[in-house]
């Protein structure tokens, strides 16, 4: 049973401790304005930014962890990747379905679609958090190793297709899209160039008056000034993403194994019933 310490340790990742929802986003529409696009690459403080944006009153800021709360989101994310690859990216209508409950977004897979989101929501303000490239690379290596873990890729996404399979497939897609390969060694080789290209593209495209280059550690003031918000009376959230995600991966795999055992037991049980019925008919 999850404890208060588990929730505190996992932060936003604690959504996986809940039963989760089963919402088909394709049936939804926008209910709150999408006002902030936080477009820093993963492992640049995206968990801290999600918490900060939530504290500032933006409804349910979207982060990769959001898919753990509603795995059916993957049923739109995967077509979004395919549509972009085919040169027919989502329009505002589809984004309003998928992200219509969100007042802000951060992290993957959203940041991979930054061009589409910047164009679809011209009223949204852009926040860009960058990190020392060497520190970022050391951090993203751990994330890639977790998502591309052979047990996850070759076993659990098939034995737990409804939850972990959807989540891991989305992870494989953003890695392929950003880094050009789901081969771990190749993805690492391509990571630095992908990082530089991402930031260069945003800086070359987004008007300066619409963009805040925010440095983590600088507190609430520059962010609140840019967004037109009052400074909260609480400390700016500072999540250690490496430790948080390391703890989260352990719980993710535990949950996926538990689902897998149930699924395997069901299949074996059905097989036994069918086999028994067939044997009785044959004798």
mmCIF file of C-alpha atoms in Angstrom, residues 33-273:
data_model
loop_
_atom_site.group_PDB
_atom_site.id
_atom_site.type_symbol
_atom_site.label_atom_id
_atom_site.label_comp_id
_atom_site.label_asym_id
_atom_site.label_seq_id
_atom_site.Cartn_x
_atom_site.Cartn_y
_atom_site.Cartn_z
ATOM 1 C CA UNK A 33 -7.345 27.894 -22.490
ATOM 2 C CA UNK A 34 -3.864 26.592 -23.257
ATOM 3 C CA UNK A 35 -1.757 29.534 -22.067
ATOM 4 C CA UNK A 36 1.814 28.290 -21.532
ATOM 5 C CA UNK A 37 4.070 26.046 -23.594
ATOM 6 C CA UNK A 38 7.156 25.100 -21.559
ATOM 7 C CA UNK A 39 9.351 23.675 -24.293
ATOM 8 C CA UNK A 40 12.589 22.606 -22.615
ATOM 9 C CA UNK A 41 13.866 19.144 -23.464
ATOM 10 C CA UNK A 42 13.236 16.309 -20.997
ATOM 11 C CA UNK A 43 15.655 16.336 -18.053
ATOM 12 C CA UNK A 44 15.831 20.130 -17.970
ATOM 13 C CA UNK A 45 13.647 20.516 -14.897
ATOM 14 C CA UNK A 46 10.350 19.638 -16.520
ATOM 15 C CA UNK A 47 8.943 18.132 -13.312
ATOM 16 C CA UNK A 48 9.774 21.314 -11.423
ATOM 17 C CA UNK A 49 8.162 23.391 -14.174
ATOM 18 C CA UNK A 50 5.030 21.244 -14.126
ATOM 19 C CA UNK A 51 4.662 21.802 -10.387
ATOM 20 C CA UNK A 52 5.424 25.517 -10.734
ATOM 21 C CA UNK A 53 2.822 26.013 -13.460
ATOM 22 C CA UNK A 54 0.249 24.117 -11.424
ATOM 23 C CA UNK A 55 1.014 26.332 -8.402
ATOM 24 C CA UNK A 56 0.444 29.395 -10.597
ATOM 25 C CA UNK A 57 -3.065 28.163 -11.354
ATOM 26 C CA UNK A 58 -2.725 26.606 -14.799
ATOM 27 C CA UNK A 59 -5.020 23.605 -15.034
ATOM 28 C CA UNK A 60 -3.412 20.136 -15.086
ATOM 29 C CA UNK A 61 -0.102 20.978 -16.837
ATOM 30 C CA UNK A 62 0.668 18.095 -19.184
ATOM 31 C CA UNK A 63 3.862 16.075 -18.676
ATOM 32 C CA UNK A 64 4.858 12.576 -19.734
ATOM 33 C CA UNK A 65 3.623 11.373 -16.341
ATOM 34 C CA UNK A 66 0.106 12.368 -17.438
ATOM 35 C CA UNK A 67 0.025 9.274 -19.648
ATOM 36 C CA UNK A 68 0.506 7.105 -16.562
ATOM 37 C CA UNK A 69 -2.729 8.577 -15.176
ATOM 38 C CA UNK A 70 -4.652 7.975 -18.408
ATOM 39 C CA UNK A 71 -2.886 5.439 -20.604
ATOM 40 C CA UNK A 72 -5.481 5.908 -23.346
ATOM 41 C CA UNK A 73 -3.808 9.232 -24.129
ATOM 42 C CA UNK A 74 -1.355 7.068 -26.078
ATOM 43 C CA UNK A 75 -4.188 6.256 -28.479
ATOM 44 C CA UNK A 76 -3.866 9.855 -29.697
ATOM 45 C CA UNK A 77 -0.149 10.398 -29.174
ATOM 46 C CA UNK A 78 0.817 7.513 -31.425
ATOM 47 C CA UNK A 79 -1.343 8.775 -34.336
ATOM 48 C CA UNK A 80 0.118 12.264 -33.719
ATOM 49 C CA UNK A 81 3.628 10.914 -34.338
ATOM 50 C CA UNK A 82 2.476 9.076 -37.455
ATOM 51 C CA UNK A 83 0.633 12.134 -38.764
ATOM 52 C CA UNK A 84 3.673 14.374 -38.352
ATOM 53 C CA UNK A 85 5.908 11.816 -40.064
ATOM 54 C CA UNK A 86 3.454 11.698 -42.966
ATOM 55 C CA UNK A 87 3.460 15.488 -43.309
ATOM 56 C CA UNK A 88 -0.134 15.812 -42.089
ATOM 57 C CA UNK A 89 0.296 17.017 -38.498
ATOM 58 C CA UNK A 90 -2.531 17.462 -36.022
ATOM 59 C CA UNK A 91 -4.541 20.652 -36.299
ATOM 60 C CA UNK A 92 -5.846 22.679 -33.366
ATOM 61 C CA UNK A 93 -8.971 20.519 -33.375
ATOM 62 C CA UNK A 94 -7.000 17.367 -32.504
ATOM 63 C CA UNK A 95 -4.812 19.198 -29.975
ATOM 64 C CA UNK A 96 -7.943 20.550 -28.306
ATOM 65 C CA UNK A 97 -9.154 16.980 -27.950
ATOM 66 C CA UNK A 98 -5.905 15.624 -26.532
ATOM 67 C CA UNK A 99 -4.868 18.627 -24.416
ATOM 68 C CA UNK A 100 -8.184 20.386 -23.917
ATOM 69 C CA UNK A 101 -8.079 19.945 -20.135
ATOM 70 C CA UNK A 102 -4.613 21.516 -19.848
ATOM 71 C CA UNK A 103 -3.698 25.137 -19.276
ATOM 72 C CA UNK A 104 0.000 24.435 -19.844
ATOM 73 C CA UNK A 105 2.312 21.727 -21.196
ATOM 74 C CA UNK A 106 5.873 20.618 -20.589
ATOM 75 C CA UNK A 107 8.139 17.610 -21.253
ATOM 76 C CA UNK A 108 7.760 14.979 -23.964
ATOM 77 C CA UNK A 109 5.843 14.117 -25.976
ATOM 78 C CA UNK A 110 4.477 17.686 -26.100
ATOM 79 C CA UNK A 111 7.824 19.372 -26.703
ATOM 80 C CA UNK A 112 8.494 17.243 -29.784
ATOM 81 C CA UNK A 113 5.427 18.889 -31.331
ATOM 82 C CA UNK A 114 6.530 22.400 -30.436
ATOM 83 C CA UNK A 115 6.152 23.760 -33.966
ATOM 84 C CA UNK A 116 2.570 22.526 -34.207
ATOM 85 C CA UNK A 117 1.618 23.780 -30.744
ATOM 86 C CA UNK A 118 3.263 27.186 -31.217
ATOM 87 C CA UNK A 119 1.324 27.612 -34.460
ATOM 88 C CA UNK A 120 -1.976 26.201 -33.143
ATOM 89 C CA UNK A 121 -1.981 28.399 -30.015
ATOM 90 C CA UNK A 122 -0.586 31.803 -31.053
ATOM 91 C CA UNK A 123 -1.903 33.283 -27.803
ATOM 92 C CA UNK A 124 0.209 30.942 -25.643
ATOM 93 C CA UNK A 125 3.436 32.170 -24.053
ATOM 94 C CA UNK A 126 6.617 30.151 -24.483
ATOM 95 C CA UNK A 127 8.971 29.270 -21.637
ATOM 96 C CA UNK A 128 12.315 27.718 -22.546
ATOM 97 C CA UNK A 129 14.507 26.060 -19.922
ATOM 98 C CA UNK A 130 17.958 24.945 -21.019
ATOM 99 C CA UNK A 131 20.687 23.150 -19.094
ATOM 100 C CA UNK A 132 24.423 22.707 -19.394
ATOM 101 C CA UNK A 133 24.743 20.249 -22.260
ATOM 102 C CA UNK A 134 27.160 17.873 -20.532
ATOM 103 C CA UNK A 135 24.967 17.660 -17.416
ATOM 104 C CA UNK A 136 21.888 17.179 -19.590
ATOM 105 C CA UNK A 137 23.563 14.395 -21.573
ATOM 106 C CA UNK A 138 24.569 12.538 -18.426
ATOM 107 C CA UNK A 139 20.982 12.782 -17.239
ATOM 108 C CA UNK A 140 19.286 11.819 -20.509
ATOM 109 C CA UNK A 141 21.479 8.717 -20.729
ATOM 110 C CA UNK A 142 19.766 7.341 -17.640
ATOM 111 C CA UNK A 143 16.331 8.106 -19.037
ATOM 112 C CA UNK A 144 17.112 6.406 -22.334
ATOM 113 C CA UNK A 145 18.425 3.344 -20.526
ATOM 114 C CA UNK A 146 15.210 3.128 -18.512
ATOM 115 C CA UNK A 147 12.811 3.476 -21.448
ATOM 116 C CA UNK A 148 14.863 1.146 -23.666
ATOM 117 C CA UNK A 149 15.339 -1.499 -20.964
ATOM 118 C CA UNK A 150 15.078 -4.858 -22.819
ATOM 119 C CA UNK A 151 12.626 -6.282 -20.281
ATOM 120 C CA UNK A 152 10.365 -3.270 -20.813
ATOM 121 C CA UNK A 153 10.667 -3.246 -24.603
ATOM 122 C CA UNK A 154 10.561 -6.963 -25.367
ATOM 123 C CA UNK A 155 8.447 -8.374 -22.540
ATOM 124 C CA UNK A 156 6.312 -6.029 -20.465
ATOM 125 C CA UNK A 157 4.856 -3.945 -23.255
ATOM 126 C CA UNK A 158 3.383 -7.163 -24.673
ATOM 127 C CA UNK A 159 2.344 -8.822 -21.409
ATOM 128 C CA UNK A 160 0.757 -5.579 -20.125
ATOM 129 C CA UNK A 161 -0.495 -3.975 -23.344
ATOM 130 C CA UNK A 162 -3.361 -1.927 -21.928
ATOM 131 C CA UNK A 163 -1.247 0.105 -19.484
ATOM 132 C CA UNK A 164 2.504 -0.308 -19.777
ATOM 133 C CA UNK A 165 2.390 -1.189 -23.470
ATOM 134 C CA UNK A 166 0.705 2.088 -24.343
ATOM 135 C CA UNK A 167 3.096 4.084 -22.161
ATOM 136 C CA UNK A 168 6.250 2.388 -23.421
ATOM 137 C CA UNK A 169 5.167 2.612 -27.057
ATOM 138 C CA UNK A 170 4.809 6.366 -26.616
ATOM 139 C CA UNK A 171 8.270 6.466 -25.061
ATOM 140 C CA UNK A 172 9.743 4.553 -27.978
ATOM 141 C CA UNK A 173 8.074 6.952 -30.394
ATOM 142 C CA UNK A 174 9.455 10.147 -28.872
ATOM 143 C CA UNK A 175 12.941 8.649 -28.650
ATOM 144 C CA UNK A 176 12.782 7.589 -32.296
ATOM 145 C CA UNK A 177 11.429 11.004 -33.280
ATOM 146 C CA UNK A 178 13.943 13.102 -31.341
ATOM 147 C CA UNK A 179 17.050 10.941 -31.551
ATOM 148 C CA UNK A 180 16.467 9.060 -34.782
ATOM 149 C CA UNK A 181 16.709 5.554 -33.324
ATOM 150 C CA UNK A 182 15.491 3.292 -30.542
ATOM 151 C CA UNK A 183 18.859 1.555 -30.524
ATOM 152 C CA UNK A 184 20.355 2.720 -27.237
ATOM 153 C CA UNK A 185 23.874 3.343 -28.505
ATOM 154 C CA UNK A 186 22.658 5.202 -31.603
ATOM 155 C CA UNK A 187 20.172 7.304 -29.637
ATOM 156 C CA UNK A 188 22.983 8.381 -27.308
ATOM 157 C CA UNK A 189 25.219 9.265 -30.262
ATOM 158 C CA UNK A 190 22.493 11.456 -31.745
ATOM 159 C CA UNK A 191 21.360 13.068 -28.492
ATOM 160 C CA UNK A 192 23.627 16.106 -28.372
ATOM 161 C CA UNK A 193 22.841 17.201 -31.915
ATOM 162 C CA UNK A 194 19.119 16.721 -31.306
ATOM 163 C CA UNK A 195 19.399 18.857 -28.169
ATOM 164 C CA UNK A 196 21.131 21.713 -29.993
ATOM 165 C CA UNK A 197 18.718 21.557 -32.932
ATOM 166 C CA UNK A 198 15.690 21.723 -30.644
ATOM 167 C CA UNK A 199 16.781 24.935 -28.940
ATOM 168 C CA UNK A 200 18.081 26.521 -32.126
ATOM 169 C CA UNK A 201 14.777 25.865 -33.874
ATOM 170 C CA UNK A 202 12.707 27.453 -31.140
ATOM 171 C CA UNK A 203 14.939 30.526 -30.865
ATOM 172 C CA UNK A 204 14.844 31.022 -34.626
ATOM 173 C CA UNK A 205 11.056 30.694 -34.801
ATOM 174 C CA UNK A 206 9.423 32.183 -31.711
ATOM 175 C CA UNK A 207 9.300 36.015 -31.486
ATOM 176 C CA UNK A 208 11.390 37.290 -28.581
ATOM 177 C CA UNK A 209 8.439 39.067 -26.972
ATOM 178 C CA UNK A 210 6.620 35.741 -26.748
ATOM 179 C CA UNK A 211 9.587 33.843 -25.299
ATOM 180 C CA UNK A 212 11.081 33.628 -21.812
ATOM 181 C CA UNK A 213 14.433 31.883 -21.485
ATOM 182 C CA UNK A 214 14.096 30.818 -17.887
ATOM 183 C CA UNK A 215 17.000 29.606 -15.783
ATOM 184 C CA UNK A 216 16.104 27.109 -13.088
ATOM 185 C CA UNK A 217 17.156 28.460 -9.728
ATOM 186 C CA UNK A 218 16.147 32.027 -10.521
ATOM 187 C CA UNK A 219 12.928 31.686 -8.516
ATOM 188 C CA UNK A 220 9.411 32.888 -9.141
ATOM 189 C CA UNK A 221 10.012 36.516 -10.077
ATOM 190 C CA UNK A 222 11.090 36.295 -13.750
ATOM 191 C CA UNK A 223 8.519 33.591 -14.501
ATOM 192 C CA UNK A 224 5.661 35.441 -12.791
ATOM 193 C CA UNK A 225 6.581 38.743 -14.408
ATOM 194 C CA UNK A 226 6.537 37.138 -17.846
ATOM 195 C CA UNK A 227 3.247 35.314 -17.239
ATOM 196 C CA UNK A 228 1.547 38.206 -15.434
ATOM 197 C CA UNK A 229 1.075 36.245 -12.218
ATOM 198 C CA UNK A 230 1.511 37.172 -8.578
ATOM 199 C CA UNK A 231 4.497 35.602 -6.850
ATOM 200 C CA UNK A 232 3.250 32.670 -4.721
ATOM 201 C CA UNK A 233 3.995 32.547 -1.045
ATOM 202 C CA UNK A 234 5.734 29.185 -1.343
ATOM 203 C CA UNK A 235 9.198 28.126 -2.435
ATOM 204 C CA UNK A 236 9.744 27.386 -6.115
ATOM 205 C CA UNK A 237 9.577 23.595 -6.579
ATOM 206 C CA UNK A 238 12.939 21.912 -7.033
ATOM 207 C CA UNK A 239 12.637 18.272 -8.019
ATOM 208 C CA UNK A 240 15.713 16.110 -8.376
ATOM 209 C CA UNK A 241 14.560 14.474 -11.606
ATOM 210 C CA UNK A 242 17.232 11.780 -11.633
ATOM 211 C CA UNK A 243 16.304 10.482 -8.165
ATOM 212 C CA UNK A 244 12.576 10.925 -8.734
ATOM 213 C CA UNK A 245 12.578 9.062 -12.039
ATOM 214 C CA UNK A 246 14.826 6.318 -10.679
ATOM 215 C CA UNK A 247 12.292 5.689 -7.914
ATOM 216 C CA UNK A 248 9.434 5.947 -10.390
ATOM 217 C CA UNK A 249 10.919 3.388 -12.800
ATOM 218 C CA UNK A 250 11.035 0.824 -10.013
ATOM 219 C CA UNK A 251 7.359 1.330 -9.231
ATOM 220 C CA UNK A 252 6.428 1.359 -12.917
ATOM 221 C CA UNK A 253 8.059 -2.017 -13.493
ATOM 222 C CA UNK A 254 6.490 -3.448 -10.350
ATOM 223 C CA UNK A 255 3.039 -2.348 -11.493
ATOM 224 C CA UNK A 256 3.642 -3.676 -15.012
ATOM 225 C CA UNK A 257 4.815 -7.037 -13.649
ATOM 226 C CA UNK A 258 1.685 -7.224 -11.481
ATOM 227 C CA UNK A 259 -0.552 -6.509 -14.467
ATOM 228 C CA UNK A 260 1.399 -9.047 -16.527
ATOM 229 C CA UNK A 261 0.934 -11.817 -13.978
ATOM 230 C CA UNK A 262 -2.810 -11.170 -13.917
ATOM 231 C CA UNK A 263 -2.976 -11.155 -17.713
ATOM 232 C CA UNK A 264 -0.953 -14.351 -18.009
ATOM 233 C CA UNK A 265 -3.116 -16.053 -15.388
ATOM 234 C CA UNK A 266 -6.255 -15.086 -17.301
ATOM 235 C CA UNK A 267 -4.854 -16.414 -20.582
ATOM 236 C CA UNK A 268 -3.722 -19.654 -18.950
ATOM 237 C CA UNK A 269 -7.118 -20.039 -17.261
ATOM 238 C CA UNK A 270 -8.992 -19.511 -20.507
ATOM 239 C CA UNK A 271 -6.655 -21.931 -22.246
ATOM 240 C CA UNK A 272 -7.303 -24.564 -19.598
ATOM 241 C CA UNK A 273 -11.076 -24.147 -19.908
#
